[in-house]
C-alpha cells in the first residue's frame, strides 16, 4: 500500500455533532465550525477529512475549518473519508475460524479499492502451529497479517499496523473487536460488543461515524467506531470479475484461452494450469461464483418480468423499463457490503442528506 504524505499542517476530522467538527491537530482536539464560505459553496465535510484550520485558539481549543483537502476515498453510510485500510478481525476460535467469510470480506474490501489486513484474535485459544496453518494462504498473498490476544494484552503487532493510518475494523461479531480496542487504549472503555453494535439512528438523532484517536509513539492511530461492512452481498458484480479479486489468479487470467473464462475447468484455463490457489481459497471462489450466477439470474428474470408488463401498457414503456431496472439494481446495490451500513438506514440516510442541504441553505 502506498503511504500518503499529508500536508503536515492539516488536521483530521474525527467527530461531527450537528455543525460542530472535532479536529485532531498535532495530537490535540479542537472544536471547530466551518467557515461560512464552505457552507455557501456546499462543501461537505466528513469524518476522516483532512482540513486546514484557521483562527486557532490554543487556550480554548477552538478553530475554524478553512479548507477541506481533496479526499482520496469515501466510504458511505456512515461516511468516512480517506480510509487507509480495513483490518479484518477474525477469531482463531470461539467463534471457529471461518475462512469462507474471511475470503468474502477480502473480495468485498478489494472491490471497494481499499487495502486489507488481517488480525487473528484469540490467538491464546489455539497452538502456534494451528495459527500458522490458518494464516498461510493469506501470508502467501502478501497481506499484512498479525496475531493478537486482546485477553492477554498481546496487541503490539496490531498497534504497529495502525500507526499513522485511518483504519476501519470489520469482521463477524464476537471475535473481539471492542476488546482489541480496549486493550490498545484502555481509556476508550468500550463496552464489549460495542463496535459491532447496530448504530441507532432515529429520525431526529443523527449519528455520524467517529474516529478514535490512539496516541502512538510516532503519531496517532485513527480507528473508526463502526463495524462498517455489515451486508455481505456481492451486489451486481459479474461472475467473470470475481477472479480479479483473487490475487493468486490475476497474473494468469490474461493467459486463459477464453476472455470470459471462469476458471472452472474450461479448456485452456491458465489459472487452472499455473495458479497456486490453496484449497480453501478455491472452495470460496467456487462458492461465490455460484452466488454471483444466482444473483445474475435473479436480476435477469426481474428485468424480463418488467419488460413483459411494459409491453402490455404501451406508451410509457421506456421510462418504466428504466425506473424498474434501476430499482432492481439499487436494491442489489443496497445489499452490498460496500454500502457499509444497515439497509434499513438507507432511507433515513436520504433524509439526512436532505437535512444537510437545508442546513447549508440557511
Ligand atoms: P466484538 O463483537 O468483535 O466487539 O467482540 P468483543 O470484544 O465483544 O468480544 C467477544 C468475547 O470474546 C468477549 O467475551 C471477550 O471477552 C472475548 N475475547 C475477546 N478477545 C479475546 C481474546 O483474545 N482471547 C479470548 N480467549 N477471548 C477474547
Ligand atoms: Zn481461466
CSV table of C-alpha atoms and ligand atoms in Angstrom, one decimal:
chain,number,residue,atom,x,y,z
A,1,UNK,CA,0.0,0.0,0.0
A,2,UNK,CA,1.2,3.5,-0.8
A,3,UNK,CA,1.8,5.7,2.2
A,4,UNK,CA,0.1,9.0,1.7
A,5,UNK,CA,2.0,12.0,2.6
A,6,UNK,CA,-0.4,14.6,4.0
A,7,UNK,CA,0.3,18.2,4.5
A,8,UNK,CA,1.7,18.1,8.0
A,9,UNK,CA,-0.3,21.2,8.8
A,10,UNK,CA,-3.7,19.6,8.0
A,11,UNK,CA,-5.9,18.3,10.9
A,12,UNK,CA,-8.2,15.3,10.7
A,13,UNK,CA,-11.9,15.5,11.4
A,14,UNK,CA,-12.6,12.8,14.0
A,15,UNK,CA,-16.2,13.5,15.0
A,16,UNK,CA,-19.1,15.5,14.0
A,17,UNK,CA,-22.1,16.7,16.1
A,18,UNK,CA,-24.5,18.8,14.0
A,19,UNK,CA,-22.4,21.5,12.6
A,20,UNK,CA,-19.5,21.2,15.0
A,21,UNK,CA,-16.5,19.2,14.0
A,22,UNK,CA,-13.8,17.8,16.3
A,23,UNK,CA,-10.5,18.1,14.5
A,24,UNK,CA,-7.4,16.3,15.7
A,25,UNK,CA,-4.4,18.6,15.1
A,26,UNK,CA,-0.9,17.9,16.3
A,27,UNK,CA,-2.2,15.5,18.9
A,28,UNK,CA,-4.9,17.8,20.3
A,29,UNK,CA,-8.6,18.0,19.7
A,30,UNK,CA,-10.1,21.3,18.5
A,31,UNK,CA,-13.8,22.1,18.4
A,32,UNK,CA,-14.4,23.7,15.0
A,33,UNK,CA,-17.1,25.4,13.0
A,34,UNK,CA,-16.7,25.6,9.2
A,35,UNK,CA,-16.1,28.9,7.6
A,36,UNK,CA,-19.2,30.4,6.2
A,37,UNK,CA,-17.8,30.3,2.6
A,38,UNK,CA,-17.7,26.4,2.8
A,39,UNK,CA,-21.3,26.3,3.7
A,40,UNK,CA,-22.2,28.7,0.9
A,41,UNK,CA,-20.3,26.6,-1.6
A,42,UNK,CA,-21.9,23.4,-0.3
A,43,UNK,CA,-18.6,21.9,0.6
A,44,UNK,CA,-19.2,18.7,2.5
A,45,UNK,CA,-17.1,17.8,5.5
A,46,UNK,CA,-16.9,14.2,6.5
A,47,UNK,CA,-15.3,12.3,9.4
A,48,UNK,CA,-11.8,11.4,8.1
A,49,UNK,CA,-11.4,14.5,6.0
A,50,UNK,CA,-8.1,16.4,6.2
A,51,UNK,CA,-8.8,20.0,6.8
A,52,UNK,CA,-6.8,23.2,7.2
A,53,UNK,CA,-7.6,25.3,10.2
A,54,UNK,CA,-7.7,29.0,10.8
A,55,UNK,CA,-8.4,31.2,13.9
A,56,UNK,CA,-6.7,28.6,16.1
A,57,UNK,CA,-7.3,29.3,19.8
A,58,UNK,CA,-4.8,27.2,21.7
A,59,UNK,CA,-6.3,28.0,25.1
A,60,UNK,CA,-9.9,27.2,24.4
A,61,UNK,CA,-9.1,24.6,21.8
A,62,UNK,CA,-11.3,26.0,19.1
A,63,UNK,CA,-10.7,26.8,15.5
A,64,UNK,CA,-12.4,27.4,12.1
A,65,UNK,CA,-12.3,24.8,9.3
A,66,UNK,CA,-10.9,26.9,6.5
A,67,UNK,CA,-10.5,24.3,3.8
A,68,UNK,CA,-11.0,20.7,3.0
A,69,UNK,CA,-8.1,18.8,1.4
A,70,UNK,CA,-9.2,16.7,-1.5
A,71,UNK,CA,-10.1,13.2,-0.3
A,72,UNK,CA,-8.9,10.0,-1.9
A,73,UNK,CA,-11.8,7.8,-1.0
A,74,UNK,CA,-15.1,8.0,0.8
A,75,UNK,CA,-16.9,5.0,2.4
A,76,UNK,CA,-20.6,5.6,2.5
A,77,UNK,CA,-23.1,5.1,5.3
A,78,UNK,CA,-21.8,6.2,7.7
A,79,UNK,CA,-19.4,8.3,5.7
A,80,UNK,CA,-15.7,8.0,6.5
A,81,UNK,CA,-13.2,9.7,4.2
A,82,UNK,CA,-9.6,8.8,3.5
A,83,UNK,CA,-9.7,5.2,4.8
A,84,UNK,CA,-6.2,3.7,4.5
A,85,UNK,CA,-7.1,0.1,5.4
A,86,UNK,CA,-9.7,-2.3,6.6
A,87,UNK,CA,-8.4,-4.6,9.3
A,88,UNK,CA,-10.4,-7.8,9.1
A,89,UNK,CA,-10.6,-9.2,12.6
A,90,UNK,CA,-11.3,-12.9,12.9
A,91,UNK,CA,-11.1,-15.2,15.9
A,92,UNK,CA,-8.8,-18.3,15.9
A,93,UNK,CA,-11.6,-19.9,17.8
A,94,UNK,CA,-14.9,-19.1,19.6
A,95,UNK,CA,-16.4,-18.5,17.1
A,96,UNK,CA,-14.5,-21.0,15.0
A,97,UNK,CA,-12.1,-19.6,12.4
A,98,UNK,CA,-14.2,-19.0,9.2
A,99,UNK,CA,-12.0,-18.8,6.1
A,100,UNK,CA,-15.1,-18.6,3.8
A,101,UNK,CA,-16.3,-15.5,5.5
A,102,UNK,CA,-12.7,-14.0,5.5
A,103,UNK,CA,-12.5,-14.6,1.8
A,104,UNK,CA,-15.8,-12.9,1.3
A,105,UNK,CA,-14.6,-9.8,3.3
A,106,UNK,CA,-11.4,-9.8,1.3
A,107,UNK,CA,-13.3,-9.7,-2.0
A,108,UNK,CA,-15.6,-7.0,-0.9
A,109,UNK,CA,-12.9,-4.8,0.5
A,110,UNK,CA,-10.8,-5.3,-2.7
A,111,UNK,CA,-13.9,-4.3,-4.6
A,112,UNK,CA,-14.0,-1.0,-2.8
A,113,UNK,CA,-10.4,-0.4,-3.7
A,114,UNK,CA,-9.1,-0.3,-0.1
A,115,UNK,CA,-6.2,-2.3,1.3
A,116,UNK,CA,-7.0,-5.2,3.7
A,117,UNK,CA,-5.0,-6.5,6.6
A,118,UNK,CA,-5.9,-9.5,8.8
A,119,UNK,CA,-5.8,-9.7,12.6
A,120,UNK,CA,-6.3,-13.2,14.0
A,121,UNK,CA,-7.5,-12.6,17.5
A,122,UNK,CA,-8.0,-15.0,20.4
A,123,UNK,CA,-4.6,-16.4,19.5
A,124,UNK,CA,-4.4,-17.7,23.1
A,125,UNK,CA,-7.0,-20.3,22.2
A,126,UNK,CA,-5.0,-22.3,19.6
A,127,UNK,CA,-1.5,-23.5,19.2
A,128,UNK,CA,1.1,-21.6,17.1
A,129,UNK,CA,1.0,-24.4,14.5
A,130,UNK,CA,-2.7,-24.2,14.1
A,131,UNK,CA,-2.5,-20.4,13.7
A,132,UNK,CA,0.2,-20.8,11.1
A,133,UNK,CA,-1.9,-23.2,9.1
A,134,UNK,CA,-4.9,-20.9,9.3
A,135,UNK,CA,-2.9,-17.9,8.1
A,136,UNK,CA,-0.7,-19.5,5.5
A,137,UNK,CA,-2.8,-18.7,2.5
A,138,UNK,CA,-3.1,-15.1,3.4
A,139,UNK,CA,0.6,-14.6,4.2
A,140,UNK,CA,1.3,-16.1,0.8
A,141,UNK,CA,-0.8,-13.3,-0.7
A,142,UNK,CA,1.5,-10.8,0.9
A,143,UNK,CA,-1.3,-9.3,3.1
A,144,UNK,CA,-0.3,-7.8,6.4
A,145,UNK,CA,-1.3,-10.5,8.9
A,146,UNK,CA,-1.0,-10.2,12.7
A,147,UNK,CA,-1.9,-12.4,15.6
A,148,UNK,CA,-3.4,-10.9,18.7
A,149,UNK,CA,-4.9,-11.8,22.0
A,150,UNK,CA,-6.9,-9.0,23.5
A,151,UNK,CA,-7.3,-11.1,26.6
A,152,UNK,CA,-3.5,-11.5,27.1
A,153,UNK,CA,-2.9,-7.8,26.2
A,154,UNK,CA,-0.9,-9.0,23.2
A,155,UNK,CA,-1.7,-6.3,20.7
A,156,UNK,CA,1.7,-4.7,19.8
A,157,UNK,CA,1.8,-6.0,16.2
A,158,UNK,CA,-1.7,-4.6,15.6
A,159,UNK,CA,-0.7,-1.2,17.0
A,160,UNK,CA,2.2,-1.1,14.7
A,161,UNK,CA,-0.1,-1.8,11.8
A,162,UNK,CA,-2.4,1.0,12.8
A,163,UNK,CA,0.1,3.7,13.2
A,164,UNK,CA,-0.4,6.9,11.3
A,165,UNK,CA,-3.4,5.4,9.4
A,166,UNK,CA,-7.1,5.6,9.3
A,167,UNK,CA,-8.4,2.1,9.9
A,168,UNK,CA,-11.8,0.5,9.8
A,169,UNK,CA,-12.2,-2.7,11.8
A,170,UNK,CA,-14.5,-5.2,10.2
A,171,UNK,CA,-15.4,-8.8,11.0
A,172,UNK,CA,-18.0,-11.1,12.5
A,173,UNK,CA,-19.3,-10.2,15.9
A,174,UNK,CA,-17.8,-11.8,19.0
A,175,UNK,CA,-14.3,-12.0,17.5
A,176,UNK,CA,-13.0,-9.3,19.9
A,177,UNK,CA,-13.0,-6.0,18.0
A,178,UNK,CA,-14.1,-4.0,21.0
A,179,UNK,CA,-11.8,-6.0,23.3
A,180,UNK,CA,-8.9,-5.2,21.0
A,181,UNK,CA,-9.6,-1.5,21.0
A,182,UNK,CA,-9.8,-1.6,24.8
A,183,UNK,CA,-6.6,-3.5,25.1
A,184,UNK,CA,-4.9,-0.9,22.8
A,185,UNK,CA,-6.3,2.1,24.6
A,186,UNK,CA,-7.8,1.3,28.0
A,187,UNK,CA,-9.1,4.9,28.1
A,188,UNK,CA,-11.6,4.2,25.4
A,189,UNK,CA,-13.6,1.9,27.8
A,190,UNK,CA,-15.8,0.5,25.1
A,191,UNK,CA,-18.4,-2.0,26.2
A,192,UNK,CA,-17.6,-5.3,24.7
A,193,UNK,CA,-19.7,-5.8,21.6
A,194,UNK,CA,-20.0,-2.0,21.2
A,195,UNK,CA,-18.0,-1.7,18.0
A,196,UNK,CA,-20.3,-4.2,16.3
A,197,UNK,CA,-23.5,-2.8,17.8
A,198,UNK,CA,-26.0,-1.5,15.4
A,199,UNK,CA,-25.8,2.2,15.0
A,200,UNK,CA,-29.1,3.6,16.4
A,201,UNK,CA,-30.4,6.3,14.3
A,202,UNK,CA,-33.9,7.7,14.8
A,203,UNK,CA,-35.4,10.4,12.7
A,204,UNK,CA,-34.1,13.2,14.8
A,205,UNK,CA,-31.0,11.8,16.3
A,206,UNK,CA,-28.4,11.8,13.6
A,207,UNK,CA,-25.3,9.9,14.4
A,208,UNK,CA,-22.2,10.2,12.3
A,209,UNK,CA,-19.2,7.8,12.4
A,210,UNK,CA,-16.4,8.9,14.5
A,211,UNK,CA,-12.7,8.0,14.8
A,212,UNK,CA,-10.9,7.0,18.0
A,213,UNK,CA,-7.6,8.7,18.2
A,214,UNK,CA,-5.0,6.4,19.8
A,215,UNK,CA,-1.7,8.0,20.5
A,216,UNK,CA,1.2,6.0,19.1
A,217,UNK,CA,4.9,6.7,19.6
A,218,UNK,CA,5.2,8.2,16.1
A,219,UNK,CA,1.7,9.6,15.6
A,220,UNK,CA,-2.0,8.9,16.0
A,221,UNK,CA,-3.8,5.7,15.1
A,222,UNK,CA,-7.3,6.6,13.9
A,223,UNK,CA,-9.8,3.8,14.2
A,224,UNK,CA,-13.4,4.0,13.1
A,225,UNK,CA,-16.0,3.2,15.7
A,226,UNK,CA,-18.2,1.5,13.1
A,227,UNK,CA,-18.2,-2.2,12.0
A,228,UNK,CA,-18.9,-0.8,8.6
A,229,UNK,CA,-19.4,-3.7,6.4
A,230,UNK,CA,-22.5,-5.4,7.6
A,231,UNK,CA,-24.0,-6.7,4.3
A,232,UNK,CA,-22.1,-9.4,2.8
A,233,UNK,CA,-23.6,-9.5,-0.6
A,234,UNK,CA,-21.6,-9.0,-3.8
A,235,UNK,CA,-24.4,-6.9,-5.4
A,236,UNK,CA,-24.1,-6.6,-9.1
A,237,UNK,CA,-20.6,-8.0,-9.6
A,238,UNK,CA,-20.4,-10.2,-12.7
A,239,UNK,CA,-19.1,-13.7,-12.3
A,240,UNK,CA,-16.2,-13.1,-14.6
A,241,UNK,CA,-15.0,-10.3,-12.4
A,242,UNK,CA,-14.5,-12.5,-9.3
A,243,UNK,CA,-11.2,-13.9,-10.3
A,244,UNK,CA,-9.7,-10.4,-10.4
A,245,UNK,CA,-10.2,-10.2,-6.6
A,246,UNK,CA,-8.2,-13.4,-6.0
A,247,UNK,CA,-4.6,-12.1,-6.3
A,248,UNK,CA,-3.3,-15.7,-6.8
A,249,UNK,CA,-5.3,-15.8,-10.0
A,250,UNK,CA,-4.8,-12.4,-11.5
A,251,UNK,CA,-1.4,-12.8,-13.2
A,252,UNK,CA,-2.7,-15.8,-15.1
A,253,UNK,CA,-6.2,-14.6,-16.1
A,254,UNK,CA,-5.0,-12.8,-19.3
A,255,UNK,CA,-3.5,-16.1,-20.5
A,256,UNK,CA,-6.8,-18.1,-20.3
A,257,UNK,CA,-7.9,-19.1,-23.8
A,258,UNK,CA,-11.4,-17.6,-23.4
A,259,UNK,CA,-11.7,-14.0,-22.3
A,260,UNK,CA,-14.7,-14.8,-20.2
A,261,UNK,CA,-13.1,-17.9,-18.6
A,262,UNK,CA,-14.5,-18.6,-15.1
A,263,UNK,CA,-11.5,-20.9,-14.2
A,264,UNK,CA,-13.8,-23.8,-13.5
A,265,UNK,CA,-12.5,-26.4,-15.9
A,266,UNK,CA,-12.7,-24.6,-19.2
A,267,UNK,CA,-10.2,-25.8,-21.8
A,268,UNK,CA,-7.0,-23.7,-21.9
A,269,UNK,CA,-7.5,-22.2,-18.5
A,270,UNK,CA,-4.2,-20.7,-17.4
A,271,UNK,CA,-5.4,-20.3,-13.8
A,272,UNK,CA,-6.2,-24.0,-13.5
A,273,UNK,CA,-2.8,-24.9,-15.1
A,274,UNK,CA,-0.5,-22.5,-13.4
A,275,UNK,CA,-2.0,-20.6,-10.4
A,276,UNK,CA,-1.4,-21.9,-6.9
A,277,UNK,CA,-4.7,-21.4,-5.2
A,278,UNK,CA,-5.0,-23.0,-1.7
A,279,UNK,CA,-7.9,-25.4,-1.4
A,280,UNK,CA,-9.9,-23.3,1.0
A,281,UNK,CA,-9.5,-20.3,-1.3
A,282,UNK,CA,-10.6,-22.3,-4.4
A,283,UNK,CA,-13.6,-23.5,-2.4
A,284,UNK,CA,-14.6,-20.0,-1.5
A,285,UNK,CA,-14.1,-18.9,-5.1
A,286,UNK,CA,-16.4,-21.6,-6.5
A,287,UNK,CA,-19.0,-20.9,-3.9
A,288,UNK,CA,-19.0,-17.1,-4.6
A,289,UNK,CA,-19.1,-17.8,-8.3
A,290,UNK,CA,-22.3,-19.8,-7.8
A,291,UNK,CA,-23.7,-17.0,-5.7
A,292,UNK,CA,-22.9,-14.4,-8.4
A,293,UNK,CA,-24.5,-16.5,-11.1
A,294,UNK,CA,-27.7,-16.8,-9.0
A,295,UNK,CA,-27.7,-13.1,-8.5
A,296,UNK,CA,-27.4,-12.5,-12.2
A,297,UNK,CA,-30.2,-15.0,-13.0
A,298,UNK,CA,-32.4,-13.2,-10.5
A,299,UNK,CA,-31.7,-9.8,-12.0
A,300,UNK,CA,-32.3,-11.1,-15.5
A,301,UNK,CA,-35.7,-12.6,-14.5
A,302,UNK,CA,-36.7,-9.3,-12.8
A,303,UNK,CA,-36.0,-7.3,-16.0
A,304,UNK,CA,-37.8,-9.9,-18.1
A,305,UNK,CA,-40.9,-9.6,-16.0
A,306,UNK,CA,-40.7,-5.8,-16.1
A,307,UNK,CA,-40.4,-5.9,-19.9
A,308,UNK,CA,-43.4,-8.1,-20.1
A,309,UNK,CA,-45.6,-5.7,-18.1
A,310,UNK,CA,-44.4,-2.8,-20.1
A,311,UNK,CA,-45.2,-4.3,-23.5
A,312,UNK,CA,-48.9,-4.5,-22.5
A,313,UNK,CA,-49.1,-1.0,-21.3
A,314,UNK,CA,-47.9,0.7,-24.4
A,315,UNK,CA,-46.8,4.3,-24.4
A,316,UNK,CA,-44.7,4.9,-21.3
A,317,UNK,CA,-42.5,1.8,-21.8
A,318,UNK,CA,-39.1,3.3,-22.0
A,319,UNK,CA,-39.5,5.3,-18.8
A,320,UNK,CA,-40.9,2.3,-17.0
A,321,UNK,CA,-38.2,-0.1,-18.0
A,322,UNK,CA,-35.7,2.4,-16.9
A,323,UNK,CA,-37.2,3.1,-13.5
A,324,UNK,CA,-37.8,-0.6,-12.7
A,325,UNK,CA,-34.4,-1.8,-13.7
A,326,UNK,CA,-32.9,1.0,-11.6
A,327,UNK,CA,-34.9,-0.1,-8.6
A,328,UNK,CA,-33.8,-3.7,-9.0
A,329,UNK,CA,-30.2,-2.8,-9.3
A,330,UNK,CA,-30.5,-0.3,-6.4
A,331,UNK,CA,-32.0,-3.0,-4.3
A,332,UNK,CA,-29.0,-5.2,-5.0
A,333,UNK,CA,-26.6,-2.3,-4.5
A,334,UNK,CA,-28.1,-1.7,-1.1
A,335,UNK,CA,-27.3,-5.2,-0.1
A,336,UNK,CA,-23.7,-4.7,-0.9
A,337,UNK,CA,-21.3,-4.9,1.8
A,338,UNK,CA,-19.7,-1.8,0.4
A,339,UNK,CA,-22.8,0.1,1.3
A,340,UNK,CA,-21.3,0.0,4.6
A,341,UNK,CA,-24.3,0.1,6.8
A,342,UNK,CA,-27.6,-1.3,7.5
A,343,UNK,CA,-30.1,-1.4,4.7
A,344,UNK,CA,-33.0,-0.1,6.6
A,345,UNK,CA,-31.0,3.0,7.3
A,346,UNK,CA,-30.7,3.9,3.6
A,347,UNK,CA,-34.0,5.8,3.6
A,348,UNK,CA,-33.1,7.6,6.8
A,349,UNK,CA,-29.8,8.5,5.2
A,350,UNK,CA,-31.6,10.1,2.3
A,351,UNK,CA,-33.5,12.2,4.8
A,352,UNK,CA,-30.2,13.1,6.4
A,353,UNK,CA,-28.8,14.2,3.0
A,354,UNK,CA,-31.9,16.5,2.7
A,355,UNK,CA,-31.3,17.8,6.2
A,356,UNK,CA,-27.8,18.6,5.3
A,357,UNK,CA,-28.8,20.6,2.3
A,358,UNK,CA,-31.4,22.5,4.3
A,359,UNK,CA,-28.7,23.2,6.8
A,360,UNK,CA,-26.3,24.6,4.2
A,361,UNK,CA,-29.0,26.7,2.6
A,362,UNK,CA,-30.0,28.5,5.8
B,1,LIG,P1,-16.8,-7.9,19.1
B,1,LIG,O1,-18.2,-8.3,19.0
B,1,LIG,O2,-16.0,-8.3,17.9
B,1,LIG,O3,-16.6,-6.5,19.5
B,1,LIG,O4,-16.2,-8.8,20.3
B,1,LIG,P2,-16.0,-8.5,21.9
B,1,LIG,O5,-14.9,-7.6,22.0
B,1,LIG,O6,-17.3,-8.1,22.4
B,1,LIG,O7,-15.5,-9.9,22.4
B,1,LIG,C1,-16.4,-11.1,22.4
B,1,LIG,C2,-16.0,-12.0,23.5
B,1,LIG,O8,-14.7,-12.6,23.2
B,1,LIG,C3,-15.8,-11.4,24.9
B,1,LIG,O9,-16.4,-12.3,25.8
B,1,LIG,C4,-14.4,-11.2,25.1
B,1,LIG,O10,-14.0,-11.3,26.5
B,1,LIG,C5,-13.8,-12.4,24.4
B,1,LIG,N1,-12.4,-12.1,23.8
B,1,LIG,C6,-12.0,-11.0,23.2
B,1,LIG,N2,-10.7,-11.1,22.9
B,1,LIG,C7,-10.3,-12.3,23.3
B,1,LIG,C8,-9.0,-13.0,23.3
B,1,LIG,O11,-8.0,-12.5,22.7
B,1,LIG,N3,-9.0,-14.3,23.8
B,1,LIG,C9,-10.1,-14.8,24.4
B,1,LIG,N4,-9.9,-16.1,24.9
B,1,LIG,N5,-11.3,-14.2,24.5
B,1,LIG,C10,-11.4,-13.0,23.9
B,2,LIG,ZN1,-9.3,-19.5,-16.7
